[in-house]
mmCIF file of C-alpha atoms and ligand atoms in Angstrom:
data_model
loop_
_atom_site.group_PDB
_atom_site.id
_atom_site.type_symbol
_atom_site.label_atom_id
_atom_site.label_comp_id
_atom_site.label_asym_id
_atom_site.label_seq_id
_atom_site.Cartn_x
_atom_site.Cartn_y
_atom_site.Cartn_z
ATOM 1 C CA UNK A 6 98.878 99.844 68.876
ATOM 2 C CA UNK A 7 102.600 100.703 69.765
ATOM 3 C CA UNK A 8 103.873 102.146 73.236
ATOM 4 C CA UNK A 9 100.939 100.282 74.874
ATOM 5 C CA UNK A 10 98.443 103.144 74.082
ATOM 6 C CA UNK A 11 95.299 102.644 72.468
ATOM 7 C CA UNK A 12 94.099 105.344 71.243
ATOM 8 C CA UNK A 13 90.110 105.934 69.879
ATOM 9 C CA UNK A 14 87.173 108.327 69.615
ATOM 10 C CA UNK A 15 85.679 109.800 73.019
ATOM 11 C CA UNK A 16 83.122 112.080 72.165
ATOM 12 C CA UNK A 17 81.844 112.716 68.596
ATOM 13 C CA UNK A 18 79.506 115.581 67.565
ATOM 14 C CA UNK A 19 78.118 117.284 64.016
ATOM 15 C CA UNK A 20 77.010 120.990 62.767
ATOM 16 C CA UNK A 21 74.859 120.846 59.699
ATOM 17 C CA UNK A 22 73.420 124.386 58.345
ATOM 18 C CA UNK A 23 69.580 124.964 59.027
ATOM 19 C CA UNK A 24 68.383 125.646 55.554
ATOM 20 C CA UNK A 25 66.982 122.325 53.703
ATOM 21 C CA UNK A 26 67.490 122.157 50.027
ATOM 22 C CA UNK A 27 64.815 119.285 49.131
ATOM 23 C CA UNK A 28 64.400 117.332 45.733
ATOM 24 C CA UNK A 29 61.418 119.117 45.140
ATOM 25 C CA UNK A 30 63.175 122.914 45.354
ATOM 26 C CA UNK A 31 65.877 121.045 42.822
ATOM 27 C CA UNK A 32 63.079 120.259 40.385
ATOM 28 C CA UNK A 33 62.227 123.986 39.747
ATOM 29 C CA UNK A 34 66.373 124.673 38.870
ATOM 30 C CA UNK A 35 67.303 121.693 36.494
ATOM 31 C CA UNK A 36 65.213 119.715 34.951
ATOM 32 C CA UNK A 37 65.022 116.771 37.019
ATOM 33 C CA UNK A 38 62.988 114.638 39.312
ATOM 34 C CA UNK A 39 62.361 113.625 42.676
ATOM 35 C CA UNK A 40 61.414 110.034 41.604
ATOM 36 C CA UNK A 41 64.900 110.234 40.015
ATOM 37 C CA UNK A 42 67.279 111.818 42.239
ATOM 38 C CA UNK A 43 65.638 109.229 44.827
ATOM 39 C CA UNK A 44 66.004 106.232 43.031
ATOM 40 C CA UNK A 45 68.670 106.696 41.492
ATOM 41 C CA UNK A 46 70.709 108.066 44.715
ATOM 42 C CA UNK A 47 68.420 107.667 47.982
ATOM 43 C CA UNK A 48 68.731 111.198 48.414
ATOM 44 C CA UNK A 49 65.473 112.940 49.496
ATOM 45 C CA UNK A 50 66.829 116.513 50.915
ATOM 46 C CA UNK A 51 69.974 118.393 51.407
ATOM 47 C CA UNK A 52 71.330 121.317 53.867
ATOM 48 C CA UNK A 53 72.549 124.505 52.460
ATOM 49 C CA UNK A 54 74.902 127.107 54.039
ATOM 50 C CA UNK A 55 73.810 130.421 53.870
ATOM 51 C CA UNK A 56 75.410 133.266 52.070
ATOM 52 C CA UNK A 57 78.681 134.681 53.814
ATOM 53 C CA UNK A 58 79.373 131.442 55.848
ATOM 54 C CA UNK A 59 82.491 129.262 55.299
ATOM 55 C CA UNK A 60 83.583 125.954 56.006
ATOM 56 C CA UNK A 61 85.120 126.799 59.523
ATOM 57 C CA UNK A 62 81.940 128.161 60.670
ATOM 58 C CA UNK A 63 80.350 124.422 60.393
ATOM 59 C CA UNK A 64 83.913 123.105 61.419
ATOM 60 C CA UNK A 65 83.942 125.363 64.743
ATOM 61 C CA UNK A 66 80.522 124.577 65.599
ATOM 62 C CA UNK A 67 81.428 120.716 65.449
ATOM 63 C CA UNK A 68 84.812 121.203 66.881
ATOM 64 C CA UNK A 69 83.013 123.191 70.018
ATOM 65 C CA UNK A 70 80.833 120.531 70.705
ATOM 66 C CA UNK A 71 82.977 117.977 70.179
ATOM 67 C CA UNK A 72 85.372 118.973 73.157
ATOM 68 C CA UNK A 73 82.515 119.966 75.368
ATOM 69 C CA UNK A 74 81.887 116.708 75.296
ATOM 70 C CA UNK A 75 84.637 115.694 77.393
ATOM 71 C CA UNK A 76 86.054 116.281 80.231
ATOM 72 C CA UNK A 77 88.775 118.444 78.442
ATOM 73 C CA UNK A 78 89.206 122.103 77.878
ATOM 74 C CA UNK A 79 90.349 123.948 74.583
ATOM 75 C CA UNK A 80 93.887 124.227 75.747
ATOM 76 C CA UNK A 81 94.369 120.650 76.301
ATOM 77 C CA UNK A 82 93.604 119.781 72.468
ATOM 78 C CA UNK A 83 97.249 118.494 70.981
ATOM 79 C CA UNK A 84 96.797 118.931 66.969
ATOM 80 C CA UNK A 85 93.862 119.957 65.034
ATOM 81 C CA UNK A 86 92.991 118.293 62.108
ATOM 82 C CA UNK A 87 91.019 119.499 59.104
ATOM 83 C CA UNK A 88 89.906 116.717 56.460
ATOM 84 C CA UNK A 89 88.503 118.888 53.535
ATOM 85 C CA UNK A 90 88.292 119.772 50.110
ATOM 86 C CA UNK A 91 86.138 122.995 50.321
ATOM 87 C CA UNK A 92 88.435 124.900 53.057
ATOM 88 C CA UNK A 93 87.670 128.439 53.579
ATOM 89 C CA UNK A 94 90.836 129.591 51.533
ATOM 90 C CA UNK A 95 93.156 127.897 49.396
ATOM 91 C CA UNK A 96 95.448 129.021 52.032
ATOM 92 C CA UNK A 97 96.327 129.494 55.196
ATOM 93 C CA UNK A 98 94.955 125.704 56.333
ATOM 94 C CA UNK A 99 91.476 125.616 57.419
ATOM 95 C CA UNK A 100 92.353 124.119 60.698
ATOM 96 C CA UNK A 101 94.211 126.846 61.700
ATOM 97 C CA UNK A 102 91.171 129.196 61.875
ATOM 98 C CA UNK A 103 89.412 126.532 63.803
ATOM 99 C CA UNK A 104 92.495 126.210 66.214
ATOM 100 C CA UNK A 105 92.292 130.101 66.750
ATOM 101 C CA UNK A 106 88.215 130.355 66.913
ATOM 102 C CA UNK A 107 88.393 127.267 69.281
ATOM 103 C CA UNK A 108 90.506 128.753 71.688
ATOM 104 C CA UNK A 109 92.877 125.716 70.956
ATOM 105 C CA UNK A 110 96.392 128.013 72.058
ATOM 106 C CA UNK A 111 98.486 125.041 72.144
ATOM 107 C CA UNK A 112 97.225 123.193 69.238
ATOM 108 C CA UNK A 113 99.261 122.574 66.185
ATOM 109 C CA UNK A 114 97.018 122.562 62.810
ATOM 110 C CA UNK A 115 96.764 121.229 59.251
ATOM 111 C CA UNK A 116 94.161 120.189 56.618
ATOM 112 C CA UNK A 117 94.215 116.855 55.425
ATOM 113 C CA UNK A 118 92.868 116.245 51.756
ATOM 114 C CA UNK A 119 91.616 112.824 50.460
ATOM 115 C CA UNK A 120 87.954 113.920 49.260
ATOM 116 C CA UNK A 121 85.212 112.132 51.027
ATOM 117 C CA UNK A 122 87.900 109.903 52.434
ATOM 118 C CA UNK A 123 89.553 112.038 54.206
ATOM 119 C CA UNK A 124 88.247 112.248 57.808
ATOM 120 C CA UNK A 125 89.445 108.026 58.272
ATOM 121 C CA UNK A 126 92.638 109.436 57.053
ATOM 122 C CA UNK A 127 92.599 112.424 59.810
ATOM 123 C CA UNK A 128 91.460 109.175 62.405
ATOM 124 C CA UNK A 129 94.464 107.340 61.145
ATOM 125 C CA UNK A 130 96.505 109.839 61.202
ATOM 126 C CA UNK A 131 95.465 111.599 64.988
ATOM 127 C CA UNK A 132 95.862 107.594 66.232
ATOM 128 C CA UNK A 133 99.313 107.148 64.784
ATOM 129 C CA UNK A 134 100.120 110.371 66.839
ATOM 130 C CA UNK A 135 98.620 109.176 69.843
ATOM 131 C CA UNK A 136 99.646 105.955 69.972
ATOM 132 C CA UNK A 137 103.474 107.216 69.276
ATOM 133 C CA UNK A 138 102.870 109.409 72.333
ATOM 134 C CA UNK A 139 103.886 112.212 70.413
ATOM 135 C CA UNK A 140 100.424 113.864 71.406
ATOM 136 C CA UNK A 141 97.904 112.814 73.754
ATOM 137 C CA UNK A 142 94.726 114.811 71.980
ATOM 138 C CA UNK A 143 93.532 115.395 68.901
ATOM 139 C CA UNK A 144 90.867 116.953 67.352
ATOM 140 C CA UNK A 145 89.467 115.232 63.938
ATOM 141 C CA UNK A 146 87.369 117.391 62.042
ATOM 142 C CA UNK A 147 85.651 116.651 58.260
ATOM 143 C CA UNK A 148 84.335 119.571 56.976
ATOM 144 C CA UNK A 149 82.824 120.556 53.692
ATOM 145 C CA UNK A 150 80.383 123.070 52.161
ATOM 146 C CA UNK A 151 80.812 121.424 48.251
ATOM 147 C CA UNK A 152 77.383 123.483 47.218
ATOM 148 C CA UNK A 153 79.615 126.715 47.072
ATOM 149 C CA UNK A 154 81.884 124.714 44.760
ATOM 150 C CA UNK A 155 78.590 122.809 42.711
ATOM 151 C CA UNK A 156 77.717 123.695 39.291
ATOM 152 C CA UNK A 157 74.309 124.374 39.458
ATOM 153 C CA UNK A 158 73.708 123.831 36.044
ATOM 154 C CA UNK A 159 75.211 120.262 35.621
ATOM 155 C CA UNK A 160 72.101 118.137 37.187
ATOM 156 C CA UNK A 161 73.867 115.139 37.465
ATOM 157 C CA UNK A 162 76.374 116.690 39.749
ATOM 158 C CA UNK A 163 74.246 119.080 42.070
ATOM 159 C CA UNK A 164 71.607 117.013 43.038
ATOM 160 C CA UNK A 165 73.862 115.213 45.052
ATOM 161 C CA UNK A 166 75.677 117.332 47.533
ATOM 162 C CA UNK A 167 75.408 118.615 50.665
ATOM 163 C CA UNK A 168 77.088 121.445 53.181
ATOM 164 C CA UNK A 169 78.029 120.359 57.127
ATOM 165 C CA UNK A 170 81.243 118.815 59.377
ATOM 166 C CA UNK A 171 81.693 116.607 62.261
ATOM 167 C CA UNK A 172 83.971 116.200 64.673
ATOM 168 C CA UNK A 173 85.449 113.871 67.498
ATOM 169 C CA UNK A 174 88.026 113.860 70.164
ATOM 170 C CA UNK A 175 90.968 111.285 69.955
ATOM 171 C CA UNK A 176 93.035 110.262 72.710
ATOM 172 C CA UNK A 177 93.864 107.116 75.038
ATOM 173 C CA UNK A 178 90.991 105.008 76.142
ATOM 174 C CA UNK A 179 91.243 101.906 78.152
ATOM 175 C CA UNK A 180 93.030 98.869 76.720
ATOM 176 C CA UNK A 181 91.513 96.577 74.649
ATOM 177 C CA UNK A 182 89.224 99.392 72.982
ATOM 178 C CA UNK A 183 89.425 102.276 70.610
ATOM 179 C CA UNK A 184 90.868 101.539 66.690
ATOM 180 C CA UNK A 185 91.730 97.977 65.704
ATOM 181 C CA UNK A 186 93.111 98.603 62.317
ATOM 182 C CA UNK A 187 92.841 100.992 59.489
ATOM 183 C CA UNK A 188 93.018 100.461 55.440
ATOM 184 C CA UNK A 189 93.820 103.294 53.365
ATOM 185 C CA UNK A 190 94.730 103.544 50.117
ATOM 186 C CA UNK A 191 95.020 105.798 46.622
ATOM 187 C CA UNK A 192 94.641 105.205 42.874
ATOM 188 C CA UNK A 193 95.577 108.443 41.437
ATOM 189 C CA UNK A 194 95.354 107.036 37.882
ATOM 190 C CA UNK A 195 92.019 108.108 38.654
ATOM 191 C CA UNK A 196 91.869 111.499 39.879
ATOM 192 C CA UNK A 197 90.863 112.673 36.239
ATOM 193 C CA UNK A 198 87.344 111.411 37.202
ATOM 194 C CA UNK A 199 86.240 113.501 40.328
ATOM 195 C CA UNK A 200 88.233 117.442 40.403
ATOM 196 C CA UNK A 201 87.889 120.852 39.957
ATOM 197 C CA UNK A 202 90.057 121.792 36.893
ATOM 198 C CA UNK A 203 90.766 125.613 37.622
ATOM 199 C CA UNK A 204 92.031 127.194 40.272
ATOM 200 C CA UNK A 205 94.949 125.593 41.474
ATOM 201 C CA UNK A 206 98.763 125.748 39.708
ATOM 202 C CA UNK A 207 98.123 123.972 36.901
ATOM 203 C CA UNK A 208 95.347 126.161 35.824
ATOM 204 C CA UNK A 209 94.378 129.517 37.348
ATOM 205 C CA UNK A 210 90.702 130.839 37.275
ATOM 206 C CA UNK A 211 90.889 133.068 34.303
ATOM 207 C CA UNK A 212 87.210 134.325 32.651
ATOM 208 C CA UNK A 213 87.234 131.604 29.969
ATOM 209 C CA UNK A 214 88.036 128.735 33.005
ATOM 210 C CA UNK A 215 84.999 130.632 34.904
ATOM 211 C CA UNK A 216 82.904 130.965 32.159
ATOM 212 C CA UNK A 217 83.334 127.053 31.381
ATOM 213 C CA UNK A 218 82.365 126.305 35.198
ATOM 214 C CA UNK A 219 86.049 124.785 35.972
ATOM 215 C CA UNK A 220 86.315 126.785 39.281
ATOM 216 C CA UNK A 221 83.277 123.766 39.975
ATOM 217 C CA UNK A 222 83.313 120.140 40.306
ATOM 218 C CA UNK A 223 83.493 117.917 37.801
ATOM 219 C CA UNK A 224 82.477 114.437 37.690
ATOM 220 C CA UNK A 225 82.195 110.849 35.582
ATOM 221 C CA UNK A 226 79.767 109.560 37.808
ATOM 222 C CA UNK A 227 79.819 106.461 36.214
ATOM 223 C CA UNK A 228 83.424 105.599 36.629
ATOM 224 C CA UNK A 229 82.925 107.242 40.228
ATOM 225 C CA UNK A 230 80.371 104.838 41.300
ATOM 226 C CA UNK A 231 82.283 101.457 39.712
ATOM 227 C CA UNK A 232 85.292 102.769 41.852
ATOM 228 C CA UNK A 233 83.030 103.222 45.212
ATOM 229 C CA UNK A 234 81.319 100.236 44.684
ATOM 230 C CA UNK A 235 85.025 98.007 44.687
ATOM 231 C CA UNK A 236 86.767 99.770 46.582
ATOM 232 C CA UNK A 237 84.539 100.438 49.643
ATOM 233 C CA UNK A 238 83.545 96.367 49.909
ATOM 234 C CA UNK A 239 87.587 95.596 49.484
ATOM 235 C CA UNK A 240 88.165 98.184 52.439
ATOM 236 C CA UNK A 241 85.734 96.487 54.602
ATOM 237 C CA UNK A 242 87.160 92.964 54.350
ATOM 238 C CA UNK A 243 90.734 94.399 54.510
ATOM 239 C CA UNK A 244 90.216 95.848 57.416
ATOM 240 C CA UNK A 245 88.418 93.153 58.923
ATOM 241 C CA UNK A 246 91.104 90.724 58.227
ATOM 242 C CA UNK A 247 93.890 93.252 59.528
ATOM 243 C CA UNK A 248 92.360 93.098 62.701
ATOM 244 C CA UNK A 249 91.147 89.865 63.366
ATOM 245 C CA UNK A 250 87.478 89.931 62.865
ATOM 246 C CA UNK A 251 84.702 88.957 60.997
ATOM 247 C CA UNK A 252 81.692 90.350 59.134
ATOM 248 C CA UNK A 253 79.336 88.958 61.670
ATOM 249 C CA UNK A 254 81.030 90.616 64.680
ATOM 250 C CA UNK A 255 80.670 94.247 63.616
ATOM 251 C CA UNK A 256 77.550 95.497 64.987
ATOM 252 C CA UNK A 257 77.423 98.809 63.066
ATOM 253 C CA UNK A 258 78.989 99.955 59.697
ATOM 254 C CA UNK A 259 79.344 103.551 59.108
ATOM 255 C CA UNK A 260 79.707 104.385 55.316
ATOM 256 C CA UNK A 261 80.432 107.505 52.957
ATOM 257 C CA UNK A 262 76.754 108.665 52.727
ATOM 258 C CA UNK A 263 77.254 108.784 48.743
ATOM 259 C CA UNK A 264 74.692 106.592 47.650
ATOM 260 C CA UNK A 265 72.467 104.583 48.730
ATOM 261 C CA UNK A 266 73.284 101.886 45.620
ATOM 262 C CA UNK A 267 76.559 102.058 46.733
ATOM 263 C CA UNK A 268 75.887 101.228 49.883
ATOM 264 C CA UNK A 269 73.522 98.145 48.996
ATOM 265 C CA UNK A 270 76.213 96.591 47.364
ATOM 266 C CA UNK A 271 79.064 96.642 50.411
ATOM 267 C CA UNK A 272 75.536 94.819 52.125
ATOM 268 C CA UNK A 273 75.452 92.217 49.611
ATOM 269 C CA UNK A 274 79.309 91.867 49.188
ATOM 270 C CA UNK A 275 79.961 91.618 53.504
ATOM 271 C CA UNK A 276 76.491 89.269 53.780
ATOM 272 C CA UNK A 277 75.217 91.277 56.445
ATOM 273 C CA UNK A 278 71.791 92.999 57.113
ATOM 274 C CA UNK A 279 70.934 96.289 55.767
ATOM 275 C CA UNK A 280 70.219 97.233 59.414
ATOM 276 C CA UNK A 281 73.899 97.245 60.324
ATOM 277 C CA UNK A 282 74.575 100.139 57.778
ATOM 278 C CA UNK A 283 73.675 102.878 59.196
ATOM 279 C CA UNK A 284 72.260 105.671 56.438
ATOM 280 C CA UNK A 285 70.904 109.601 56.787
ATOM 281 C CA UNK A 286 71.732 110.299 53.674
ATOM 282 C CA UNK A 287 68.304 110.826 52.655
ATOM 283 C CA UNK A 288 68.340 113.967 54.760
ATOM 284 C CA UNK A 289 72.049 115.369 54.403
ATOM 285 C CA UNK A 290 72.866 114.125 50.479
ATOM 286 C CA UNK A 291 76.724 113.951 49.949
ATOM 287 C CA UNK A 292 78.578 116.176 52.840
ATOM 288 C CA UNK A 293 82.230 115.078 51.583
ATOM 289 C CA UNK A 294 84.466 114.393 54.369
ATOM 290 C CA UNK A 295 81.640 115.371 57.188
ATOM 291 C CA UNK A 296 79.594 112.600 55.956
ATOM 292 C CA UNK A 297 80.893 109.764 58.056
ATOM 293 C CA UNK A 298 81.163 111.566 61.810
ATOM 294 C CA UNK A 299 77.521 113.469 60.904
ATOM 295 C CA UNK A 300 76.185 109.587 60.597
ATOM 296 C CA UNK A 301 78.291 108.384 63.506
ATOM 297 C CA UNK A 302 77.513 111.286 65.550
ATOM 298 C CA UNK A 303 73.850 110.686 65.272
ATOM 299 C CA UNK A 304 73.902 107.096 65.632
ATOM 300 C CA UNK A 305 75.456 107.756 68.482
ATOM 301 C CA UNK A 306 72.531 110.139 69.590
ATOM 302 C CA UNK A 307 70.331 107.087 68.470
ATOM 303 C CA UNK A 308 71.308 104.709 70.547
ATOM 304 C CA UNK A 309 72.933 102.874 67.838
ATOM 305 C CA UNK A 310 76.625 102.725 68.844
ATOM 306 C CA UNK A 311 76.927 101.876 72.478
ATOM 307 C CA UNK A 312 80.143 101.263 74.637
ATOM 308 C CA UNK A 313 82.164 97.889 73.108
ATOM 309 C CA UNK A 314 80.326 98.267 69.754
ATOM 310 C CA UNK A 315 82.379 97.039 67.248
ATOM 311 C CA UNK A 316 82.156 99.748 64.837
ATOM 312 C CA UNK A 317 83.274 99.932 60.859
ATOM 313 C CA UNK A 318 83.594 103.272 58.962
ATOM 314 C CA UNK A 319 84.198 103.302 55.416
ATOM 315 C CA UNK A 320 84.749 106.019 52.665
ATOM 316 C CA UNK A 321 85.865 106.731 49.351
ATOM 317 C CA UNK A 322 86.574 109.992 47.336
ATOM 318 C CA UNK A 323 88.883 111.964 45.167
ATOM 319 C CA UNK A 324 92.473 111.499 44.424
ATOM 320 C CA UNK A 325 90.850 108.839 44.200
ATOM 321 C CA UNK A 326 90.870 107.230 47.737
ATOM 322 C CA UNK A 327 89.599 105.373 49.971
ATOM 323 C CA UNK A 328 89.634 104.223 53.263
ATOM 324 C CA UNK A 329 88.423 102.301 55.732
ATOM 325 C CA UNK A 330 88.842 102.127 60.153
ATOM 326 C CA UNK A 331 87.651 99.498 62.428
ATOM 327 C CA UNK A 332 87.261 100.326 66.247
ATOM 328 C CA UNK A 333 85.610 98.674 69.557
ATOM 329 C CA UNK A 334 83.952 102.236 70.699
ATOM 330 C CA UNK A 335 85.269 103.781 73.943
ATOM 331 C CA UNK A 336 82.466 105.333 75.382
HETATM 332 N N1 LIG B 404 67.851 113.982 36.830
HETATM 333 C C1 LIG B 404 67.422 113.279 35.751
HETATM 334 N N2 LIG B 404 68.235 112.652 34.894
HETATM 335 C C2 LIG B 404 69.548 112.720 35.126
HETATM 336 C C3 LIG B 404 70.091 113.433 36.215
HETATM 337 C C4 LIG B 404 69.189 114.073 37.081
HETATM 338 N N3 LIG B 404 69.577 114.777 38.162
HETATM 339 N N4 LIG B 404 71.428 113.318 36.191
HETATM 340 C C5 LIG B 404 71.755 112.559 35.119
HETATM 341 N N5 LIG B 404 70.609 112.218 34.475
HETATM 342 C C6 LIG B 404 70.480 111.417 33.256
HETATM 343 C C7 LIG B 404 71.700 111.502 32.362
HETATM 344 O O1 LIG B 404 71.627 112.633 31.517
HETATM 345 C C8 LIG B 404 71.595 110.221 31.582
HETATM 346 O O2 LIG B 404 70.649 110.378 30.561
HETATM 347 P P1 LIG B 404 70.874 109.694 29.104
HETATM 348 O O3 LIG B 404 70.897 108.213 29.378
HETATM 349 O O4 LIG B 404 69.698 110.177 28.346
HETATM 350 O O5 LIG B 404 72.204 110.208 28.640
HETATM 351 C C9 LIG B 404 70.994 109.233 32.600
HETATM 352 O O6 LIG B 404 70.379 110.037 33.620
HETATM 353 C C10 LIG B 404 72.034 108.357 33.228
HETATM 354 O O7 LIG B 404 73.126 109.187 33.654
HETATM 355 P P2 LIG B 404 74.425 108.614 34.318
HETATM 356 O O8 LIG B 404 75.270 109.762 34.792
HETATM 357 O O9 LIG B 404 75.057 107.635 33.389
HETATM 358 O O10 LIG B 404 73.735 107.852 35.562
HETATM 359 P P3 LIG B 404 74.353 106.941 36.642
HETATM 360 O O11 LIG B 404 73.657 105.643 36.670
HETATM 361 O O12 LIG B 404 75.860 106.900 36.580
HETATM 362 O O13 LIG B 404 73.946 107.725 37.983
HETATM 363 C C11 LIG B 404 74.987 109.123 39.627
HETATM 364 C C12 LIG B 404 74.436 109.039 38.204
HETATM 365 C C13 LIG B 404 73.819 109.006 40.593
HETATM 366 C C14 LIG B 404 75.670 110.460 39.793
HETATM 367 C C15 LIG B 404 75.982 107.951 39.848
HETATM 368 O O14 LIG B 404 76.877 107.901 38.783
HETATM 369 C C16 LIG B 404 76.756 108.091 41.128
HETATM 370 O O15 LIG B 404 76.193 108.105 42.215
HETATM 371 N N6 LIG B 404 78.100 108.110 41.042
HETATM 372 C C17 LIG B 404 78.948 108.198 42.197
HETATM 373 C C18 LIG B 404 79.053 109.623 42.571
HETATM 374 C C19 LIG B 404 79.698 109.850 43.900
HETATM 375 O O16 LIG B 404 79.469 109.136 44.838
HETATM 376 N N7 LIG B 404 80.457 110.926 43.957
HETATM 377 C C20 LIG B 404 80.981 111.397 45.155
HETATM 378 C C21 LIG B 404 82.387 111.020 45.340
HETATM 379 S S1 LIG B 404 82.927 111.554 46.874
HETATM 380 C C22 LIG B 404 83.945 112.960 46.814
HETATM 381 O O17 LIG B 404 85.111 112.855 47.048
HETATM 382 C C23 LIG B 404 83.320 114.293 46.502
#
């Protein structure tokens, strides 16, 4: 983009925890259905972390992969990059952990938060620092485990989420591939609709916050899914236009793996064939900033995003944000 470097993914991988939450277990804690949950969301099963893990355990595993899968060791990783909402602490950063557990010794670190958006923001971000030349690799991870921060009770809220992370490698690839163009963007006149109230400055976790379930997350759905639903179709065609392209030429979208309503309507709204969205969020539910590189990581594995794929991946989340990345893949 600048300095004649392009910069782009070149290796991706995911972690998800083994346990499977399905619609089925949900039924027997709220009082809800399967039929429901399915039609109303697409979701048919979740993974659940088990007791005593955190966020950087998923984010490690990812992270791990994700460098074995170049040619590169630990020590050659630039800047690691955390996008989450559900770190392990609310301090120190997430990504520092990871940089420690990952043997990354000359690594700088920070978490990035932007919700579900925020592992296109941590792409942005590691290309504007590659492209600058101020570092050569960087590892992007979204990682979330929002079940330890779901309200069990609310069953409009838990039957959607999911625990896991992904991960990928950025750094120079030949010219003429890696990211095109990226379109991010905030409307924090919304950020009253998707939060957890308690625990931060403005209000501290005391018993009556606790007893209320603030420490959890709370959601207007509703006004969530109007957002998601303009926002993620006005990404795509932003970005498009930013760099050049058209609907027709992108031969694989990658969305936030919210909903599968949502993601029918960035189908109708871009004209293109279901088939070029790709979807797994019948098996992983909502996993927050993970969701994107968990469903690029296994189309990948699929077959589905080969070498000069023109690839779109698009998100939305708290704040609330969005944002959106378009990329001819590098490997
Ligand atoms: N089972 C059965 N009924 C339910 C359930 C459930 N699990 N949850 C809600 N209902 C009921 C409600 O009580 C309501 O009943 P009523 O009409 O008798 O009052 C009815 O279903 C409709 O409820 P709404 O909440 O209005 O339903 P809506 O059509 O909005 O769908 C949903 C709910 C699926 C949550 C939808 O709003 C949505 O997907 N929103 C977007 C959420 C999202 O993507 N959030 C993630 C953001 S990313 C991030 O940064 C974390």
């Amino acid at each position: 983009m600048c300095n004649n470097i392009s910069a782009g993914i070149i290796s991706i991988s995911s972690a998800v925890p083994e346990h499977v939450l399905t619609n089925f277990d949900m039924e027997k804690m709220v009082d809800t259905t399967d039929e429901w949950i399915r039609s109303m969301t697409g979701i048919e099963e979740r993974r659940i972390a088990a007791e005593g893990e955190a966020t950087s355990d998923y984010a490690i595993k990812a992270g791990k992969i994700a460098i074995e899968r170049t040619n590169l060791s630990p020590e050659d990783i630039d800047l690691v990059i955390v996008a989450t909402i559900s770190g392990d602490m609310p301090f120190p950063a997430t990504a520092s952990i990871v940089q420690d557990a990952l043997g990354c010794k000359n690594a700088a670190a920070f978490d990035l938060a932007a919700g579900c958006s925020g592992w296109v923001y941590a792409l942005s971000t590691a290309n504007a620092y590659v492209t600058s030349g101020i570092y050569k690799r960087v590892l992007v991870i979204g990682a979330d485990l929002l079940t330890r921060l779901t309200n069990w009770e609310d069953r409009s809220t838990c039957i959607l989420f999911g625990d896991g992370a992904g991960a990928a490698v950025v750094a120079e690839v030949e010219e003429g591939c890696g990211f095109m163009a990226f379109e991010l963007g905030s409307d924090g006149s919304g950020a009253r609709f998707l939060k957890i109230p308690a625990g931060g400055s403005l209000k501290p976790c005391t018993p009556e916050a606790l007893a209320a379930h603030e420490d959890k997350i709370y959601m207007e759905g509703r006004e969530v899914f109007k957002f998601a639903v303009k926002v993620q179709g006005t990404a795509c065609e932003k970005v498009l236009a930013k760099s050049g392209m058209t609907p027709n030429q992108v031969d694989l979208v990658v969305p936030h793996q919210a909903n599968i309503r949502i993601i029918e309507s960035s189908v109708k709204r871009l004209g293109l064939p279901m088939d070029k969205f790709y979807v797994n969020l019948q098996k992983y539910g909502n996993t927050s900033a993970a969701s994107i590189p968990i469903a690029m990581d296994e189309a990948v594995q699929d077959g589905k995003i080969k070498k000069g794929d023109i690839i779109v991946a698009v998100g939305f989340g708290a704040g609330l944000t969005w944002a959106a990345g378009i990329m001819k893949w590098a490997f």
